[in-house]
Amino acid sequence: MAPFKNILVSLILALPAFAACGAALPSSLTLRANSRLPDPFTFYDGTKVTSQNDWACRREEINQLFQRLELGTLPPKPASVTGSLSGNSLTVNVSHEGKSISFTASVQFPSGTAPFPAIIAIGGSSIPTPSGVAIINFNNNDIAAQDNTGSRGRGKFYTLYGSGHSAAATTAWAWGVARIIDVLETIPSSRINLSRLGVTGCSRNGKGALIVGALETRIALTIPQESGSGGAACWRISDSMKSRGVNVQTASQIVTENVWFSPLFNQYVNRVNDLPIDHHLLAGMVAPRGLFVIDHSTIDWLGPESVFGCMKTGTKVYQALGIADRMGVSQVGGHNHCQFPSSQQSELNAFVDKFLRGNTAANTNIVRTDKANNAGFVEANWVNWTTPTLS
């Protein structure tokens, strides 16, 4: 197995060269009904993933599928991105095709010696702030509003790209986080260690955190908290729970509530089995970087079975790459939504230690739920493919 740095570098270098990987996705997709969770290790054209280089290509294919079917288009870095850091306020200025926006993010620096690792908090953080780690508070609603379904096309992202742009609010947030990192890269005295960046958020902002981590490869550690359907849950499993009478959020409901997903997704919400993607693949897109999924086992709306099963399936990508300890899942109940339980503190510490502080010995072998019988998840009902060893 190649060292982490080599895997990461080879993966990132491979991403822009997707067309060189082989046949590109056709302009018109042929969707085939599949009631199981789609195989991460089979390309759209049926070719098998047999190496880490193949996975780099498959990861980018999955990225394109998510953008075409669920998330909308993520624009590349605009021609002009500038900014400054004054005290605790980071200013980002962006210009695109004659239009300009500015937005700010507040930075809470810890005491100690810089440069500091940092966690970008989507809409604020509800996990305990780790010692020695800076917190960058990102006002995601300023970039793309999420008040209700009437929020579509509102926010500074759409000022630049137009109210009819296909990007979901969550995709626009990923774009905003990327611009924050762009600016930090231009400020040598920022006191932020740009190789040690994390992202977190809870509930609706937890959905955003997972999507940010999947789309933005400069994030070293992704920590979605209690993100439910549209985040760490799989659409298919949530639909199955709903059919059994569980009051769980589903794809068909979520598009009637808010603008977290692209209008492109609307046509699939009542036929999610037709999709060649589900959110175990979103988790797989984070690999080989760190991913720690914090979840709640006793709030039906969040879909505990769906989240645990979906993310346990997502760990198979990490297993295939020989880095199983870089993705963890911890599901604990008995507390209020987005209230961080002390029983998960040591697990959070371990992931922060490994990915933000560089302690490679930290024990991050964590896949657990406090709910009986794997929270109801029966793998044989959802996984009909095998996990290869990718060299």
mmCIF file with all atom_site columns, C-alpha atoms in Angstrom, residues 108-119 128-135 191-193 196 352-353 356-357:
data_model
loop_
_atom_site.group_PDB
_atom_site.id
_atom_site.type_symbol
_atom_site.label_atom_id
_atom_site.label_alt_id
_atom_site.label_comp_id
_atom_site.label_asym_id
_atom_site.label_entity_id
_atom_site.label_seq_id
_atom_site.pdbx_PDB_ins_code
_atom_site.Cartn_x
_atom_site.Cartn_y
_atom_site.Cartn_z
_atom_site.occupancy
_atom_site.B_iso_or_equiv
_atom_site.pdbx_formal_charge
_atom_site.auth_seq_id
_atom_site.auth_comp_id
_atom_site.auth_asym_id
_atom_site.auth_atom_id
_atom_site.pdbx_PDB_model_num
ATOM 1  C CA . GLN A 1 108 ? -11.118 32.118 16.101 1.00 0.00 ? 108 GLN A CA 1
ATOM 2  C CA . PHE A 1 109 ? -7.434  31.504 16.752 1.00 0.00 ? 109 PHE A CA 1
ATOM 3  C CA . PRO A 1 110 ? -6.288  29.313 19.647 1.00 0.00 ? 110 PRO A CA 1
ATOM 4  C CA . SER A 1 111 ? -3.427  30.183 21.942 1.00 0.00 ? 111 SER A CA 1
ATOM 5  C CA . GLY A 1 112 ? -0.073  28.634 21.159 1.00 0.00 ? 112 GLY A CA 1
ATOM 6  C CA . THR A 1 113 ? 2.372   28.598 18.302 1.00 0.00 ? 113 THR A CA 1
ATOM 7  C CA . ALA A 1 114 ? 1.197   28.997 14.702 1.00 0.00 ? 114 ALA A CA 1
ATOM 8  C CA . PRO A 1 115 ? 0.588   27.675 12.126 1.00 0.00 ? 115 PRO A CA 1
ATOM 9  C CA . PHE A 1 116 ? -2.604  26.133 13.462 1.00 0.00 ? 116 PHE A CA 1
ATOM 10 C CA . PRO A 1 117 ? -4.800  23.449 11.941 1.00 0.00 ? 117 PRO A CA 1
ATOM 11 C CA . ALA A 1 118 ? -8.287  24.800 11.306 1.00 0.00 ? 118 ALA A CA 1
ATOM 12 C CA . ILE A 1 119 ? -11.860 23.578 11.034 1.00 0.00 ? 119 ILE A CA 1
ATOM 13 C CA . PRO A 1 128 ? -16.379 20.886 21.084 1.00 0.00 ? 128 PRO A CA 1
ATOM 14 C CA . THR A 1 129 ? -13.552 23.064 19.763 1.00 0.00 ? 129 THR A CA 1
ATOM 15 C CA . PRO A 1 130 ? -10.361 20.972 19.844 1.00 0.00 ? 130 PRO A CA 1
ATOM 16 C CA . SER A 1 131 ? -7.440  22.554 21.640 1.00 0.00 ? 131 SER A CA 1
ATOM 17 C CA . GLY A 1 132 ? -4.875  24.180 19.390 1.00 0.00 ? 132 GLY A CA 1
ATOM 18 C CA . VAL A 1 133 ? -7.273  24.257 16.417 1.00 0.00 ? 133 VAL A CA 1
ATOM 19 C CA . ALA A 1 134 ? -8.584  27.438 14.788 1.00 0.00 ? 134 ALA A CA 1
ATOM 20 C CA . ILE A 1 135 ? -12.264 27.693 13.835 1.00 0.00 ? 135 ILE A CA 1
ATOM 21 C CA . ARG A 1 191 ? -1.242  31.452 10.799 1.00 0.00 ? 191 ARG A CA 1
ATOM 22 C CA . ILE A 1 192 ? -3.361  28.624 9.304  1.00 0.00 ? 192 ILE A CA 1
ATOM 23 C CA . ASN A 1 193 ? -1.788  25.301 8.294  1.00 0.00 ? 193 ASN A CA 1
ATOM 24 C CA . ARG A 1 196 ? -4.507  20.491 8.031  1.00 0.00 ? 196 ARG A CA 1
ATOM 25 C CA . VAL A 1 352 ? -8.479  15.415 15.043 1.00 0.00 ? 352 VAL A CA 1
ATOM 26 C CA . ASP A 1 353 ? -5.171  14.045 16.316 1.00 0.00 ? 353 ASP A CA 1
ATOM 27 C CA . LEU A 1 356 ? -5.264  17.846 11.943 1.00 0.00 ? 356 LEU A CA 1
ATOM 28 C CA . ARG A 1 357 ? -2.371  17.329 14.355 1.00 0.00 ? 357 ARG A CA 1
#
